[in-house]
Amino acid sequence: MAWEERSRSELVVYLRELLSGRHKAEASHYTWSSIVNLACGLEAWELRPQMDAVFARGLLDEFDVDASHVADAHAGKFGSLWDDFVEMHAPIRDVAEATDFLDKPFEEDEEDSEPMPEKPPAPIPSATGSLTTGAITEPEPRPFTAPPKVGRNEPCPCGSGKKYKKCCGR
C-alpha cells in the first residue's frame, strides 16, 4: 500500500484469491462489496474479470455496489480512486490529532439544531394513586426481611400435605 505495509501487487494477489473462491461468505454479505470496493480503490483493474464473476454469481447486493459503478470507476469517471484511497488510508501518526473531530459538533448540527424547549414534567402517578409533579423519587429503603423459617416437622409450604423434612426440606 502507499506506506509500504503490503505492496499493491501482494494485495492484488490476495484479492484475486478472495474473488476467485477462497472467500466463503454468503451471497449479499457485506464483505463481498468491501472486497470489490477495495479492488476499485486500488485501481486493480486486472481483477475486473473476477469482479464481474462475483456479480454474475449473484454474491453482491446491488444496493451496496453495482456493476455500473465498477464500470464507471474503471472508465475513470470518478478521477483517481488510488489518490483518494491513499489519502483516506494514510497512517495515523498522532491519534489525538486524527480524532479531534470527534470532540466537535458537526457543522450541519450546529446550523439546524434548535435548543429543546423546556417543558414542565408531566404528572406522574404515585404509589398511592395520586398525581405528583416533578422527578421520580426513589422509594424509602426498607431493611431486608427474611421469609419465615419452616420447622422440620411442620407442613410443607408447597401444599403437598407432607412434612417439610419429607418434602422440600431434603
Short mmCIF file of C-alpha atoms in Angstrom, two decimals:
data_model
loop_
_atom_site.label_atom_id
_atom_site.label_comp_id
_atom_site.label_asym_id
_atom_site.label_seq_id
_atom_site.Cartn_x
_atom_site.Cartn_y
_atom_site.Cartn_z
CA MET A 1 0.00 0.00 0.00
CA ALA A 2 1.05 3.62 -0.05
CA TRP A 3 3.07 3.42 3.16
CA GLU A 4 4.61 0.03 2.39
CA GLU A 5 2.71 -2.21 4.78
CA ARG A 6 1.83 -4.50 1.86
CA SER A 7 2.72 -3.87 -1.72
CA ARG A 8 -0.05 -3.30 -4.22
CA SER A 9 0.95 -6.48 -6.07
CA GLU A 10 0.63 -8.51 -2.84
CA LEU A 11 -2.84 -7.07 -2.27
CA VAL A 12 -3.88 -7.81 -5.84
CA VAL A 13 -2.80 -11.45 -5.47
CA TYR A 14 -4.72 -11.72 -2.20
CA LEU A 15 -7.84 -10.07 -3.64
CA ARG A 16 -7.67 -12.39 -6.67
CA GLU A 17 -7.71 -15.39 -4.30
CA LEU A 18 -10.69 -13.98 -2.39
CA LEU A 19 -12.65 -13.12 -5.52
CA SER A 20 -11.89 -16.50 -7.12
CA GLY A 21 -13.47 -18.54 -4.36
CA ARG A 22 -11.19 -18.60 -1.34
CA HIS A 23 -13.61 -16.31 0.50
CA LYS A 24 -16.66 -18.32 1.52
CA ALA A 25 -19.06 -15.61 2.75
CA GLU A 26 -22.73 -15.98 1.94
CA ALA A 27 -24.27 -14.15 -1.02
CA SER A 28 -25.02 -10.47 -0.34
CA HIS A 29 -22.69 -10.49 2.65
CA TYR A 30 -21.12 -7.06 3.14
CA THR A 31 -17.60 -8.46 2.76
CA TRP A 32 -18.15 -9.06 -0.96
CA SER A 33 -18.88 -5.38 -1.54
CA SER A 34 -15.88 -4.48 0.64
CA ILE A 35 -13.59 -6.67 -1.46
CA VAL A 36 -14.86 -5.20 -4.73
CA ASN A 37 -14.64 -1.65 -3.36
CA LEU A 38 -11.06 -2.30 -2.22
CA ALA A 39 -10.13 -3.60 -5.66
CA CYS A 40 -11.65 -0.46 -7.21
CA GLY A 41 -9.84 1.78 -4.71
CA LEU A 42 -6.55 0.12 -5.60
CA GLU A 43 -7.45 0.56 -9.26
CA ALA A 44 -6.75 -3.15 -9.62
CA TRP A 45 -8.46 -3.37 -12.99
CA GLU A 46 -6.58 -6.58 -13.73
CA LEU A 47 -9.13 -8.12 -11.33
CA ARG A 48 -12.08 -6.93 -13.41
CA PRO A 49 -12.87 -10.46 -14.72
CA GLN A 50 -13.01 -11.78 -11.14
CA MET A 51 -15.16 -8.80 -10.02
CA ASP A 52 -17.53 -9.42 -12.94
CA ALA A 53 -17.71 -13.11 -11.98
CA VAL A 54 -18.73 -12.14 -8.42
CA PHE A 55 -21.56 -10.04 -9.91
CA ALA A 56 -22.54 -12.90 -12.24
CA ARG A 57 -22.67 -15.38 -9.33
CA GLY A 58 -25.08 -13.05 -7.51
CA LEU A 59 -22.84 -12.63 -4.49
CA LEU A 60 -23.10 -8.85 -4.32
CA ASP A 61 -26.04 -6.85 -3.12
CA GLU A 62 -26.57 -4.36 -5.95
CA PHE A 63 -27.61 -1.81 -3.31
CA ASP A 64 -24.08 -1.76 -1.86
CA VAL A 65 -22.14 -1.69 -5.12
CA ASP A 66 -23.37 -2.32 -8.63
CA ALA A 67 -21.69 -3.34 -11.87
CA SER A 68 -22.29 0.08 -13.48
CA HIS A 69 -20.38 1.77 -10.63
CA VAL A 70 -17.41 -0.55 -11.19
CA ALA A 71 -17.59 0.10 -14.95
CA ASP A 72 -17.72 3.88 -14.39
CA ALA A 73 -14.79 3.70 -11.98
CA HIS A 74 -12.81 1.63 -14.48
CA ALA A 75 -13.59 4.22 -17.18
CA GLY A 76 -12.16 6.95 -14.94
CA LYS A 77 -15.41 8.84 -14.38
CA PHE A 78 -14.56 9.38 -10.70
CA GLY A 79 -10.97 10.50 -11.19
CA SER A 80 -8.11 8.71 -9.49
CA LEU A 81 -9.51 6.34 -6.92
CA TRP A 82 -5.95 5.47 -5.92
CA ASP A 83 -5.25 9.04 -4.78
CA ASP A 84 -8.46 9.03 -2.73
CA PHE A 85 -7.54 5.62 -1.30
CA VAL A 86 -4.06 6.77 -0.24
CA GLU A 87 -5.48 9.91 1.37
CA MET A 88 -8.22 8.00 3.19
CA HIS A 89 -5.88 5.29 4.45
CA ALA A 90 -2.92 7.42 5.42
CA PRO A 91 -1.08 6.16 8.51
CA ILE A 92 -2.06 7.76 11.79
CA ARG A 93 0.96 9.35 13.38
CA ASP A 94 -0.84 11.36 16.08
CA VAL A 95 -4.02 9.75 17.42
CA ALA A 96 -5.17 12.89 19.27
CA GLU A 97 -4.88 14.96 16.09
CA ALA A 98 -6.58 12.30 13.98
CA THR A 99 -9.56 12.04 16.33
CA ASP A 100 -10.03 15.66 17.42
CA PHE A 101 -13.04 15.92 15.10
CA LEU A 102 -14.92 13.63 17.49
CA ASP A 103 -14.93 16.37 20.13
CA LYS A 104 -16.53 18.95 17.83
CA PRO A 105 -20.17 19.05 16.78
CA PHE A 106 -20.96 18.56 13.11
CA GLU A 107 -21.40 21.84 11.25
CA GLU A 108 -24.84 20.77 9.99
CA ASP A 109 -25.89 20.00 13.55
CA GLU A 110 -24.91 23.49 14.74
CA GLU A 111 -26.91 25.20 11.98
CA ASP A 112 -30.01 23.01 12.01
CA SER A 113 -30.43 22.33 15.68
CA GLU A 114 -32.56 24.44 17.95
CA PRO A 115 -32.48 24.04 21.70
CA MET A 116 -35.20 21.79 23.03
CA PRO A 117 -37.93 23.82 24.74
CA GLU A 118 -38.11 23.38 28.48
CA LYS A 119 -41.32 21.60 29.41
CA PRO A 120 -42.51 21.07 32.92
CA PRO A 121 -42.50 17.40 33.84
CA ALA A 122 -45.78 15.61 33.28
CA PRO A 123 -47.77 14.50 36.33
CA ILE A 124 -46.72 11.04 37.47
CA PRO A 125 -48.99 8.69 39.39
CA SER A 126 -47.52 7.94 42.78
CA ALA A 127 -47.72 4.64 44.62
CA THR A 128 -50.85 5.85 46.42
CA GLY A 129 -52.59 6.68 43.12
CA SER A 130 -52.45 10.45 43.46
CA LEU A 131 -50.72 12.57 40.82
CA THR A 132 -47.47 14.25 41.62
CA THR A 133 -45.32 16.58 39.58
CA GLY A 134 -41.59 16.62 39.35
CA ALA A 135 -38.95 13.99 39.08
CA ILE A 136 -39.47 10.41 40.12
CA THR A 137 -38.10 9.88 43.59
CA GLU A 138 -36.64 6.65 44.85
CA PRO A 139 -38.74 4.85 47.45
CA GLU A 140 -37.52 4.82 51.03
CA PRO A 141 -35.12 1.92 51.51
CA ARG A 142 -36.51 -0.85 53.72
CA PRO A 143 -34.44 -3.34 55.66
CA PHE A 144 -34.32 -6.88 54.27
CA THR A 145 -36.82 -9.18 55.94
CA ALA A 146 -36.10 -12.91 55.73
CA PRO A 147 -39.01 -15.19 54.89
CA PRO A 148 -40.44 -17.08 57.85
CA LYS A 149 -38.48 -20.21 58.71
CA VAL A 150 -40.30 -23.51 58.34
CA GLY A 151 -39.73 -26.13 61.03
CA ARG A 152 -38.76 -29.66 60.03
CA ASN A 153 -41.96 -31.24 61.37
CA GLU A 154 -44.35 -28.52 60.11
CA PRO A 155 -46.45 -29.00 56.97
CA CYS A 156 -44.54 -28.12 53.80
CA PRO A 157 -45.40 -24.65 52.43
CA CYS A 158 -45.67 -26.08 48.89
CA GLY A 159 -49.08 -27.52 49.79
CA SER A 160 -48.25 -31.22 49.33
CA GLY A 161 -49.55 -32.15 52.79
CA LYS A 162 -46.26 -33.83 53.71
CA LYS A 163 -43.96 -32.74 56.50
CA TYR A 164 -41.32 -30.24 55.38
CA LYS A 165 -38.49 -32.69 56.23
CA LYS A 166 -40.00 -35.33 53.88
CA CYS A 167 -40.81 -32.88 51.01
CA CYS A 168 -38.95 -29.68 50.08
CA GLY A 169 -36.64 -29.77 53.09
CA ARG A 170 -34.49 -32.58 51.72
#
